[in-house]
Short mmCIF file of C-alpha atoms and ligand atoms in Angstrom, two decimals:
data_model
loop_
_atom_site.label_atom_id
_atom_site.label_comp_id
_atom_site.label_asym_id
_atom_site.label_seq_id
_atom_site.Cartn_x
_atom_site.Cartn_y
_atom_site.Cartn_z
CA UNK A 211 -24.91 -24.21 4.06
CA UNK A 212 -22.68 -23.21 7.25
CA UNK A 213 -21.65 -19.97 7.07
CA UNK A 214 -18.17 -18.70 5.63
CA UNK A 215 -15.03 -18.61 7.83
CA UNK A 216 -14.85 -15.58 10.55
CA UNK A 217 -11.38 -14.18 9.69
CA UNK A 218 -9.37 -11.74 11.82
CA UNK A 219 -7.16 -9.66 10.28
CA UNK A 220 -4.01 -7.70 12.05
CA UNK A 221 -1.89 -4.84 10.62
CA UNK A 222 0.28 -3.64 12.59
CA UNK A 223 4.05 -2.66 9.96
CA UNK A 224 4.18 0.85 10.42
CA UNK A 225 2.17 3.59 12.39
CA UNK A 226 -1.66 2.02 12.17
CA UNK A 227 -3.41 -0.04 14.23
CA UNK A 228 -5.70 -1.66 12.14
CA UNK A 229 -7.98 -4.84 13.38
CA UNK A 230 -10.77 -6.00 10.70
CA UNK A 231 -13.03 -8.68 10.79
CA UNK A 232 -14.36 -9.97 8.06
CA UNK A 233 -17.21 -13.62 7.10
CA UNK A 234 -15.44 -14.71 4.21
CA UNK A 235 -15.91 -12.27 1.06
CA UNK A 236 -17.56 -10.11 3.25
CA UNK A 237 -16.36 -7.28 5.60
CA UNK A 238 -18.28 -6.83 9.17
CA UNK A 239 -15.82 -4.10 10.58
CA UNK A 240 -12.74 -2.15 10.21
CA UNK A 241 -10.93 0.02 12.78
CA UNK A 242 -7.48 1.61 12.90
CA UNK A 243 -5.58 3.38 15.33
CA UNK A 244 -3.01 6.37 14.49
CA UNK A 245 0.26 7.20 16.04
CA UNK A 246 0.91 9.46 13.25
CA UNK A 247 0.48 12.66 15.19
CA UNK A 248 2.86 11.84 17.29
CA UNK A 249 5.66 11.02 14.67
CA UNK A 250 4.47 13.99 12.34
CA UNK A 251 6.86 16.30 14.35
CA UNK A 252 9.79 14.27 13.78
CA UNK A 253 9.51 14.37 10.07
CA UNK A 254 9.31 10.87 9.71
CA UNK A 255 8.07 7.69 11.66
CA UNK A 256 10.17 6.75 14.91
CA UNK A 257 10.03 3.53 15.19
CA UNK A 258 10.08 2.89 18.81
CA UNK A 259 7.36 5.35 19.31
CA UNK A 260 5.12 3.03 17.08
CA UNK A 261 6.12 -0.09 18.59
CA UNK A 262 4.45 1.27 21.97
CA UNK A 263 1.69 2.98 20.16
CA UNK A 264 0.88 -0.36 18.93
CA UNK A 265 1.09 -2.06 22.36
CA UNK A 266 -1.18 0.55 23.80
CA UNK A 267 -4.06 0.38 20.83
CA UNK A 268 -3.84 -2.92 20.38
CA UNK A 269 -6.76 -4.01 22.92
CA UNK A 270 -9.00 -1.10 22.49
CA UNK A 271 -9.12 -1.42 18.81
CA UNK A 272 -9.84 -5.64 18.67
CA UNK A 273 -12.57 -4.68 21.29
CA UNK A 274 -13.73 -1.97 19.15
CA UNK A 275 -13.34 -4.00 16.29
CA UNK A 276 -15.25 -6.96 18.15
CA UNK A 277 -18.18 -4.74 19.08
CA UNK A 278 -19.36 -3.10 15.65
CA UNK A 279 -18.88 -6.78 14.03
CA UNK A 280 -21.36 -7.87 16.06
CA UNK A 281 -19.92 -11.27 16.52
CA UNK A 282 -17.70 -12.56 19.99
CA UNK A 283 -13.96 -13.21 19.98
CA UNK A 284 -14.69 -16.80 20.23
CA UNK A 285 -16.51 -17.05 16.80
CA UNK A 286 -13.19 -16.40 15.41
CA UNK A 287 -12.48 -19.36 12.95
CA UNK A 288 -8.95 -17.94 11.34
CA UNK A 289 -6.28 -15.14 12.33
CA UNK A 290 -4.11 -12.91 9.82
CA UNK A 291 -1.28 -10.52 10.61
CA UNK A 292 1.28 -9.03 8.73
CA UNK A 293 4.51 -10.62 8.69
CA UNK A 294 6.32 -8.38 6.28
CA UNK A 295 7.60 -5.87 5.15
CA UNK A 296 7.97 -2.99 7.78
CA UNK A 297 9.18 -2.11 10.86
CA UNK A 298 10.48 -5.12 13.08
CA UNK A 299 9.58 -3.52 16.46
CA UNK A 300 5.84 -2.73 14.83
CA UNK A 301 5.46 -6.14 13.35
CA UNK A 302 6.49 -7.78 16.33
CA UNK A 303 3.66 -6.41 18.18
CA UNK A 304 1.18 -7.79 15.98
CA UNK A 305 2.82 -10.72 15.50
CA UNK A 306 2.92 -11.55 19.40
CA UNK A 307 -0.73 -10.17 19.90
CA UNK A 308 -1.82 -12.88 16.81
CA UNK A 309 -0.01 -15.57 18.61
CA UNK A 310 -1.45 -15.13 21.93
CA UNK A 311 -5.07 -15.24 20.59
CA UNK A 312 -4.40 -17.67 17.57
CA UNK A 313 -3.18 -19.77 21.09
CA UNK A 314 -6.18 -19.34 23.31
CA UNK A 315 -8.47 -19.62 20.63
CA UNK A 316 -7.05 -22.54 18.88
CA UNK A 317 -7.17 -21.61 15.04
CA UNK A 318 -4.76 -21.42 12.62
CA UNK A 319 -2.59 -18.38 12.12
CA UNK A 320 -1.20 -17.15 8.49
CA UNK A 321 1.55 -14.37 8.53
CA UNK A 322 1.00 -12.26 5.10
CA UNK A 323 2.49 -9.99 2.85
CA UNK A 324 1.19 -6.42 3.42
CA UNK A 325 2.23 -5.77 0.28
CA UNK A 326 -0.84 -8.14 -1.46
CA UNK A 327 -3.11 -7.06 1.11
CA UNK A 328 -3.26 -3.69 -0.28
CA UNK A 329 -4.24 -5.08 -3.65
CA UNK A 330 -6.53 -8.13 -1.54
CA UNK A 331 -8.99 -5.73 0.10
CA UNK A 332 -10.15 -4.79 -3.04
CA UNK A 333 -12.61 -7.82 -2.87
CA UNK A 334 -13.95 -6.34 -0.50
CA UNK A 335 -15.21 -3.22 -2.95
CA UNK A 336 -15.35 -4.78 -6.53
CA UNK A 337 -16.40 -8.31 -5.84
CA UNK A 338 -14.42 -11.30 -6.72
CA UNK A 339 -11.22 -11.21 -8.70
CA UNK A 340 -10.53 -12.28 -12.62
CA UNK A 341 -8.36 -15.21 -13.06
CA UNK A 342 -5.36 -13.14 -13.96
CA UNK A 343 -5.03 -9.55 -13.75
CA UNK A 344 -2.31 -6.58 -13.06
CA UNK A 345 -1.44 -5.36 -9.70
CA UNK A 346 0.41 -2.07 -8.70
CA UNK A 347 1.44 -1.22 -5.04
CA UNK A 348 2.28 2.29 -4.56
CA UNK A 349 3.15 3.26 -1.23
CA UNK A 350 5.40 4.42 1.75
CA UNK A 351 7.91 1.96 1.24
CA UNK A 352 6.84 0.48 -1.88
CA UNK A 353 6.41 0.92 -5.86
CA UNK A 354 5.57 -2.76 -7.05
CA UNK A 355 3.98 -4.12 -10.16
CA UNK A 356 2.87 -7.35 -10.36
CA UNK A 357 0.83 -10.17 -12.06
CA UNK A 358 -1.25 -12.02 -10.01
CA UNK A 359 -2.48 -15.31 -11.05
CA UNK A 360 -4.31 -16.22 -7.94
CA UNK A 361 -3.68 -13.81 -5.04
CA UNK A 362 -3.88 -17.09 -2.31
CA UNK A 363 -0.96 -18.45 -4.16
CA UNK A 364 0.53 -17.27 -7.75
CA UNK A 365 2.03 -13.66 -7.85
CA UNK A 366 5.15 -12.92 -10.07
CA UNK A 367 6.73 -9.77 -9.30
CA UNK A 368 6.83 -7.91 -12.56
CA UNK A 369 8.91 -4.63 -11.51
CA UNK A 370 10.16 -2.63 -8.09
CA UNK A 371 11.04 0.65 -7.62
CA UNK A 372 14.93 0.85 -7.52
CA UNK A 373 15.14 3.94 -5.44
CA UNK A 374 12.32 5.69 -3.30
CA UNK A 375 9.30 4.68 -3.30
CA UNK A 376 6.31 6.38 -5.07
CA UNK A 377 4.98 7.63 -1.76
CA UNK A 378 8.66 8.72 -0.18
CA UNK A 379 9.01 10.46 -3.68
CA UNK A 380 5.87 12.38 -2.03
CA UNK A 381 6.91 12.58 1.58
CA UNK A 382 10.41 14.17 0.76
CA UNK A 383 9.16 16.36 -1.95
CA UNK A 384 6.37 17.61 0.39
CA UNK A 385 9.34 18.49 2.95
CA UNK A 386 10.74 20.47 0.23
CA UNK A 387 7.96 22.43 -0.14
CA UNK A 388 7.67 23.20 3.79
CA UNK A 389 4.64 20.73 4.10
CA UNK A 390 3.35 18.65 7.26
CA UNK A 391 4.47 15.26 6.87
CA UNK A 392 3.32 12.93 5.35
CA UNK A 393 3.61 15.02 2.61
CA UNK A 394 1.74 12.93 0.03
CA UNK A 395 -2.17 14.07 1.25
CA UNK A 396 -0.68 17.69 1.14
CA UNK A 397 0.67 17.70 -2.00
CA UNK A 398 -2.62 16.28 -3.41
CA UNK A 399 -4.47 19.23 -2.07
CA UNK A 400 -2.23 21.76 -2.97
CA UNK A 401 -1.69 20.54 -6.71
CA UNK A 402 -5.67 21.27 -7.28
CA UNK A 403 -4.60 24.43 -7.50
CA UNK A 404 -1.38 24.42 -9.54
CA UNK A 405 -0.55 23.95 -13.20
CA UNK A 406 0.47 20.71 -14.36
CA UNK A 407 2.44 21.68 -17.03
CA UNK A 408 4.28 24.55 -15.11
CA UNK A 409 7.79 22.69 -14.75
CA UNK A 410 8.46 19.66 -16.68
CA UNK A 411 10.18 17.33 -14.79
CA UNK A 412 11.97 14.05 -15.17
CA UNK A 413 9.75 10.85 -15.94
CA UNK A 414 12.60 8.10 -14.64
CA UNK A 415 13.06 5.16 -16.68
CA UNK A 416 10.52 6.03 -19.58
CA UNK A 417 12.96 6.79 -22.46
CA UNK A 418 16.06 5.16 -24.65
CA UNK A 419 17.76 2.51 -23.58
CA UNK A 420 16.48 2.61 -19.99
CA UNK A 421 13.45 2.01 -20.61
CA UNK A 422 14.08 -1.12 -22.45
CA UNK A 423 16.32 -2.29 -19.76
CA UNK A 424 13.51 -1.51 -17.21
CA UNK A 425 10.01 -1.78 -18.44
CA UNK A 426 8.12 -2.14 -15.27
CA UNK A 427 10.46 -0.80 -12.90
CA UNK A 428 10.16 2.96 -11.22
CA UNK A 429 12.88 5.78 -10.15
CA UNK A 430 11.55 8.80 -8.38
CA UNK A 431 15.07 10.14 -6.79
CA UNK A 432 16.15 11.63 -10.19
CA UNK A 433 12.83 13.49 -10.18
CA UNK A 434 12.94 14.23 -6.32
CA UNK A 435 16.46 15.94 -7.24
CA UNK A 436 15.31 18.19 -9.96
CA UNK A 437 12.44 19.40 -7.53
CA UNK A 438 14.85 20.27 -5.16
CA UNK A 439 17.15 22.53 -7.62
CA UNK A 440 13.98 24.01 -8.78
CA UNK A 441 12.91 25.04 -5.41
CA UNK A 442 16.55 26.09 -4.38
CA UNK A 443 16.44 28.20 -7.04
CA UNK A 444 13.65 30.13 -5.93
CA UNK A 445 14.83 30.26 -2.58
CA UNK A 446 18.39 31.81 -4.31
CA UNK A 447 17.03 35.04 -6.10
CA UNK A 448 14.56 35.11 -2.59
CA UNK A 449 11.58 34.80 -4.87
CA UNK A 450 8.02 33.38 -3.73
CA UNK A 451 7.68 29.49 -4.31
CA UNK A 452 5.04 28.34 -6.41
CA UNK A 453 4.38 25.28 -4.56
CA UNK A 454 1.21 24.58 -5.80
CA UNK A 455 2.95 24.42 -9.61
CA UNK A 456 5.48 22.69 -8.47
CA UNK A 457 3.28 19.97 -5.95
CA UNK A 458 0.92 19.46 -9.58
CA UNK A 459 3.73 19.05 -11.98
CA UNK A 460 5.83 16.87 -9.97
CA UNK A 461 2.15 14.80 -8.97
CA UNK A 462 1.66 14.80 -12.85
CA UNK A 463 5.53 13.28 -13.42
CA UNK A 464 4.95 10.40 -10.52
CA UNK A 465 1.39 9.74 -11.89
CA UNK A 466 2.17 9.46 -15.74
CA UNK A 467 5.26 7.07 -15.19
CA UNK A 468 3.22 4.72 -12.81
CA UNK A 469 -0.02 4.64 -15.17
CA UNK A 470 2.21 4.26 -18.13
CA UNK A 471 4.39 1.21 -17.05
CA UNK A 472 1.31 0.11 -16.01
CA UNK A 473 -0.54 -0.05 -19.26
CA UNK A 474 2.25 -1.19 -21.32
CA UNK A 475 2.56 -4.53 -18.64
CA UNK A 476 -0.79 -5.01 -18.80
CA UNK A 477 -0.50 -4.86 -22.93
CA UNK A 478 2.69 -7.14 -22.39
CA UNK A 479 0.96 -9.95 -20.37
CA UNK A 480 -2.98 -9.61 -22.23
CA UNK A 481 -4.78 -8.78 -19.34
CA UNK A 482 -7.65 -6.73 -19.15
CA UNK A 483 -8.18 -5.55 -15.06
CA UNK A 484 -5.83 -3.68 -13.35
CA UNK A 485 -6.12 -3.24 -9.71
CA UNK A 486 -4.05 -0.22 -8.16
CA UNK A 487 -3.81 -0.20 -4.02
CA UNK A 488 -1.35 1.60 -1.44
CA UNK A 489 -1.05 5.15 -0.03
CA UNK A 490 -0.61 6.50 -3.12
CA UNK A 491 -3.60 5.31 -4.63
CA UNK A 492 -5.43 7.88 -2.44
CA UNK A 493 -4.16 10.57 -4.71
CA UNK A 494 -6.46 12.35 -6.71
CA UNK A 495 -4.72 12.98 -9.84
CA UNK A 496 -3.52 9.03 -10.11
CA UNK A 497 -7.08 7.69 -9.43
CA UNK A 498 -8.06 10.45 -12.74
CA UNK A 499 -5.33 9.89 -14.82
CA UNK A 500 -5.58 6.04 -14.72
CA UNK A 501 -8.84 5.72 -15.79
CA UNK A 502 -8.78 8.31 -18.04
CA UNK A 503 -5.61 6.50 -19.86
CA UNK A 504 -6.20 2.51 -19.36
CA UNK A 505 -10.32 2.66 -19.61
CA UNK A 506 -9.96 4.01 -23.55
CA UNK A 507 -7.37 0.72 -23.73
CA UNK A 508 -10.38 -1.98 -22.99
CA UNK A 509 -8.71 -2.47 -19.18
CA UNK A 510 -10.94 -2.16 -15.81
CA UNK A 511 -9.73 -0.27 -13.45
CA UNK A 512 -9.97 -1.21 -10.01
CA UNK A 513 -9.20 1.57 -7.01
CA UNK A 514 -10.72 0.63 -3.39
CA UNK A 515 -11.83 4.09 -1.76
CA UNK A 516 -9.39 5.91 0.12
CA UNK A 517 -10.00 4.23 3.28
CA UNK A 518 -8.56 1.43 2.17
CA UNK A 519 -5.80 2.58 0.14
CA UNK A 520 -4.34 3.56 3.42
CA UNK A 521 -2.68 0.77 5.76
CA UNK A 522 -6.15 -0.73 7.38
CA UNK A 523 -7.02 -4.12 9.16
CA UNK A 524 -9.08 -5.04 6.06
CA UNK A 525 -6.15 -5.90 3.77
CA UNK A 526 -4.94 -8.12 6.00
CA UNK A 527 -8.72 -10.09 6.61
CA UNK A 528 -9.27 -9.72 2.90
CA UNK A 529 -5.69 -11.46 2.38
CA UNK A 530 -6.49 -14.12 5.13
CA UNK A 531 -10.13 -14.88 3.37
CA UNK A 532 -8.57 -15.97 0.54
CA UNK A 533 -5.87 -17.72 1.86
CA UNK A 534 -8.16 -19.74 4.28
CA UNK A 535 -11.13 -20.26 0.68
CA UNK A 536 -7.84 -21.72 -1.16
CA UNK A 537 -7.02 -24.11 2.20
CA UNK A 538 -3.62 -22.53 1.82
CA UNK A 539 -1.09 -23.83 4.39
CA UNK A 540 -1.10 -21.83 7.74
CA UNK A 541 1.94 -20.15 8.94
CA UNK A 542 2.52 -22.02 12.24
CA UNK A 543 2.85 -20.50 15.73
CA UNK A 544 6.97 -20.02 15.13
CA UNK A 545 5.98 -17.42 12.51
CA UNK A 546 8.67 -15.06 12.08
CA UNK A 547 8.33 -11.13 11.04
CA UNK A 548 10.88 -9.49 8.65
CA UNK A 549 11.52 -6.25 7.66
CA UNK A 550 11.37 -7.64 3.54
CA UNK A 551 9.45 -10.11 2.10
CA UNK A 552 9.66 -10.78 -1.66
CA UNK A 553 6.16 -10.07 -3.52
CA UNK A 554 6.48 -14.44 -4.34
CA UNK A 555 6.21 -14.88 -0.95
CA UNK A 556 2.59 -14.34 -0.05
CA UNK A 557 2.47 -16.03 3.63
CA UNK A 558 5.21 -16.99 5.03
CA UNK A 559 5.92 -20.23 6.78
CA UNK A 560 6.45 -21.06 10.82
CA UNK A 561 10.34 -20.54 11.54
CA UNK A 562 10.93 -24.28 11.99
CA UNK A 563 8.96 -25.12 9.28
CA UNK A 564 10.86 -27.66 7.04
O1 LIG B 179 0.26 2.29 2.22
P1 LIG B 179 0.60 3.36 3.19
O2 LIG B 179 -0.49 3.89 4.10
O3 LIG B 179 1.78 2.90 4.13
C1 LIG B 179 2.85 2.13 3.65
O4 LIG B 179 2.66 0.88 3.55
O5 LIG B 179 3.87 2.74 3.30
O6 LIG B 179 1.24 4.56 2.33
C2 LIG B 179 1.67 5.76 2.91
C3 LIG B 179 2.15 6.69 1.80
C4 LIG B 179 2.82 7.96 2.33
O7 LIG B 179 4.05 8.11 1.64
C5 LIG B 179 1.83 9.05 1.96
O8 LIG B 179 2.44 10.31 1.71
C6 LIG B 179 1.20 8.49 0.71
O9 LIG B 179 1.05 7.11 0.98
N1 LIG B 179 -0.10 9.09 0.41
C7 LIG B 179 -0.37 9.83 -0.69
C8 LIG B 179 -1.72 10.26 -0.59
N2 LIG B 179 -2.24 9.75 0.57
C9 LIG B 179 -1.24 9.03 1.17
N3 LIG B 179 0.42 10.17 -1.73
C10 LIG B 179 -0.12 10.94 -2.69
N4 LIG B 179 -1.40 11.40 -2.67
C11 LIG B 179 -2.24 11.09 -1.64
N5 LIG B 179 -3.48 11.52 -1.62
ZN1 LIG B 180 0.94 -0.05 3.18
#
């Protein structure tokens, strides 16, 4: 039997580099490149700055990449790159770089949703998928729950955050509490310490009438408010913070709400896996409190380690593996980038496409 398809994957939406190769189900190498430390001091990503950061990493890292897979460039049989959502400037980069070698090396090019990568490089870790299971995407930019019948082809969004995102809840609250952005890792680590049960705030969209309006759908901004008069309080009679009550009870608020949608869809739709990817899957207390509440409920929980919960190269491979296994449609060498892409809308099509 001839071996499986070399993919290459490409991330490039926000601040990481990330260039993976992988032989079908299998990864052979992952390697990202940071510009974070030089947005951290901004408070936020700067676009611009990651555009060039990209520019700059781009060759080192598909060398790098190249080198501890062990294979050459030319063995490349398939390429992958995000298409959407993120940052046009950042995605453009990628885009450009995947055209210019999907070109020379004359293979097929597929522009994918970041968003399913994060739940695609999973594979990777935990082996092939079930036929239908659960999907939640908490990150950055995004709080998405979603059923996925076949990740090459069949995803219905289920519900969307309708404010900030899980991880922005995170990033602002973190600023709040005079933390290094991103504020998400921070508040992890400081919440070991705190007690959960120390302020009890908000869990958006859980109760009454909202809740039946919105069963799968998230809102961290009321909760991100009430942190904020809690800690101007403090700062008003000129006491001492307790950030690390504050960081665990508003982790515990974030966490509940996203593990409890999350079992009731997976009750709603009858399936029995539920794979969790994004940022915010790195964080300690969600990776605890979602086994700890879906396990007892007959569901498997799948997590990839927090290497790839994090924006990587792999997602994007993994993604482009089983796009290329399903013979999937490639995107097309007009492939466009956009800033959003609809969780439906798992590659996209060339720009001229008809
Ligand atoms: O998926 P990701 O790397 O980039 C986007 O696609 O947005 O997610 C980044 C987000 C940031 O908001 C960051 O604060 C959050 O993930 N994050 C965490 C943790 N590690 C990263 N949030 C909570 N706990 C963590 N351990
Ligand atoms: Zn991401």
């Amino acid at each position: 039997m001839s071996n499986p398809p070399l993919v290459l994957g490409i991330e490039t939406s926000c601040d990481e580099t990330g260039i993976a190769l992988a032989r079908g189900p299998e990864l052979l190498a992952d390697v990202t490149a940071s510009s974070m430390d030089e947005h951290a001091r901004f408070g936020g990503i700067v676009p611009e700055v990651a555009s060039r950061a990209h520019l700059e990493a781009f060759e080192p890292t598909l060398r790098e990449c190249v080198k501890r897979a062990g294979v050459e460039l030319a063995d490349v049989d398939a390429i992958a790159v995000t298409a959407g959502p993120g940052l046009i400037g950042s995605l453009t980069v990628g885009a450009a770089a995947a055209k210019a070698l999907a070109l020379a090396l004359d293979v097929p090019l597929y522009g994918v949703n970041h968003i399913i990568g994060h739940i695609a490089v999973d594979a990777f870790v935990h082996g092939p998928f079930p036929e239908e299971f659960l999907g939640l995407v908490v990150s950055g930019g995004h709080s998405s729950l979603m059923l996925v019948r076949d990740i090459a082809r069949d995803i219905t969004q289920l519900g969307a955050t309708l404010d900030d995102a899980a991880g922005e809840a995170f990033d602002k609250v973190g600023r709040l509490l005079g933390l290094p952005y991103p504020g998400g890792p921070h508040i992890d680590r400081l919440s070991q310490g705190g007690d959960r049960e120390a302020f009890a705030f908000p869990r958006g969209l859980t109760g009454g009438r909202e809740a039946a309006k919105y069963p799968y759908d998230f809102s961290f901004s009321g909760l991100k408010t009430a942190v904020a008069r809690v800690v101007e309080g403090f700062e008003d009679e000129e006491g001492d913070i307790p950030a690390a009550d504050i960081a665990a009870s508003f982790s515990e608020a974030v966490v509940e709400v996203l593990v409890d949608k999350t079992l009731r869809a997976a009750r709603d739709h009858g399936v029995d896996t539920v794979v969790i990817g994004g940022g915010v899957s790195a964080n300690t207390r969600l990776r605890e409190l979602a086994s700890q509440r879906l396990e007892p409920q007959g569901l498997t929980v799948r997590i990839p380690p927090i290497q790839y919960c994090t924006d990587n190269g792999a997602m994007i491979a993994a993604l482009g593996a089983h796009l290329v296994a399903a013979g999937v449609e490639p995107s097309g060498l007009d492939l466009a980038v956009t800033s959003s892409m609809a969780l439906e809308e798992i590659t996209r099509p060339g720009a001229n496409a008809p």
